[in-house]
Amino acid sequence: MTRDEAWKLAEHWVAAWNAHDLDMILGHYEEDMELTSPVAAQIFGTPDGKVVGKANLWAYFQRGLAAYPELHFKLEDVFWGVNSVVLCYLNQKGTRTAEFMELSATGKAARVVANYSA
């Protein structure tokens, strides 16, 4: 992955979220993806915070968009690796978030780990 590819992916991902377009958002993820998030742990009441599979991810994201109609992300920085990116952004509350995304051969997120500031 190059710097330009990483930024393009990140900008498209943020645009999808800011548009609240669930189909466009989910287009960034593999069918058998796995997401780990403290917010998922809270919403689903599971200690591991895991969301596995695109159908479950759809339900999670749909709940999030419904709960936060003012949701908006501002991209702050992007880090890239061989087959991964880290997106750093602010949400509408000013909370900083960093999401590590391990990418498949097709360039879609296969594994995501979300981390939040206090």
XYZ file of C-alpha atoms in Angstrom:
118
model
C 0.000 0.000 0.000
C 1.234 3.455 -0.863
C 0.639 6.709 0.980
C -1.766 7.889 -1.735
C -3.732 4.619 -1.686
C -4.037 4.784 2.104
C -5.290 8.373 2.061
C -7.737 7.623 -0.767
C -9.184 4.681 1.182
C -9.410 6.780 4.359
C -11.078 9.720 2.640
C -13.629 7.443 0.964
C -14.326 5.669 4.272
C -14.876 8.986 6.110
C -17.083 10.301 3.282
C -19.255 7.164 3.497
C -19.699 7.619 7.242
C -20.392 11.343 6.927
C -23.031 10.568 4.297
C -24.554 7.985 6.682
C -24.641 5.647 3.681
C -24.660 2.135 5.137
C -24.151 0.416 1.780
C -21.140 2.595 0.979
C -19.740 2.059 4.493
C -20.104 -1.726 4.287
C -18.432 -1.737 0.870
C -15.137 -1.294 2.730
C -15.421 -4.641 4.571
C -14.983 -8.319 3.711
C -17.930 -10.682 4.265
C -16.096 -12.592 6.999
C -14.561 -9.534 8.652
C -13.985 -9.105 12.378
C -14.207 -5.831 14.271
C -13.193 -5.340 17.910
C -14.387 -2.191 19.657
C -15.136 -0.995 23.180
C -18.296 0.609 21.772
C -19.420 -2.769 20.370
C -18.780 -4.303 23.799
C -21.037 -1.666 25.335
C -23.812 -1.880 22.721
C -23.964 -5.678 22.590
C -23.038 -6.327 26.217
C -20.172 -8.611 25.258
C -16.846 -8.398 27.103
C -14.732 -9.111 23.996
C -16.330 -6.347 21.907
C -16.192 -8.478 18.757
C -18.472 -8.133 15.759
C -17.949 -10.976 13.281
C -19.366 -11.101 9.756
C -20.817 -8.415 7.545
C -24.441 -9.104 8.579
C -23.590 -8.469 12.235
C -21.521 -5.445 11.246
C -24.539 -4.079 9.370
C -26.670 -4.389 12.527
C -23.973 -2.726 14.651
C -23.444 0.181 12.269
C -27.195 0.647 11.776
C -27.640 0.977 15.554
C -24.766 3.443 15.712
C -26.143 5.634 12.936
C -29.597 5.605 14.533
C -28.187 6.483 17.953
C -26.040 9.328 16.603
C -27.894 11.132 13.793
C -25.357 13.975 14.064
C -22.428 11.573 13.588
C -19.588 13.182 11.689
C -15.910 12.260 11.333
C -12.973 14.547 10.596
C -9.901 12.733 9.295
C -6.752 13.807 11.128
C -4.085 11.375 9.939
C -3.484 8.099 8.139
C -0.715 5.562 8.701
C -0.080 2.790 6.209
C 1.699 -0.528 6.277
C 2.145 -3.437 3.915
C -1.466 -4.649 4.139
C -2.921 -2.312 6.722
C -3.921 1.246 7.528
C -4.612 3.180 10.696
C -7.189 5.945 10.405
C -7.036 8.693 13.013
C -10.088 10.898 13.230
C -12.279 13.043 15.467
C -15.970 12.342 15.870
C -18.780 14.852 16.393
C -18.123 14.853 20.160
C -14.432 15.642 19.713
C -13.353 12.134 20.721
C -10.199 10.960 18.983
C -10.357 7.518 17.437
C -7.737 5.329 15.779
C -8.877 2.338 13.762
C -6.368 -0.281 12.707
C -7.561 -2.053 9.547
C -5.900 -5.174 8.256
C -6.712 -5.395 4.562
C -7.408 -8.438 2.412
C -5.931 -8.991 -1.039
C -8.958 -7.111 -2.459
C -8.174 -4.043 -0.339
C -11.165 -4.436 1.972
C -10.973 -4.534 5.762
C -10.731 -8.093 7.056
C -9.904 -7.196 10.673
C -10.494 -3.907 12.452
C -9.507 -2.817 15.959
C -11.009 0.474 17.170
C -9.325 2.519 19.888
C -10.721 5.646 21.546
C -9.273 8.524 23.548
C -10.703 9.392 26.938
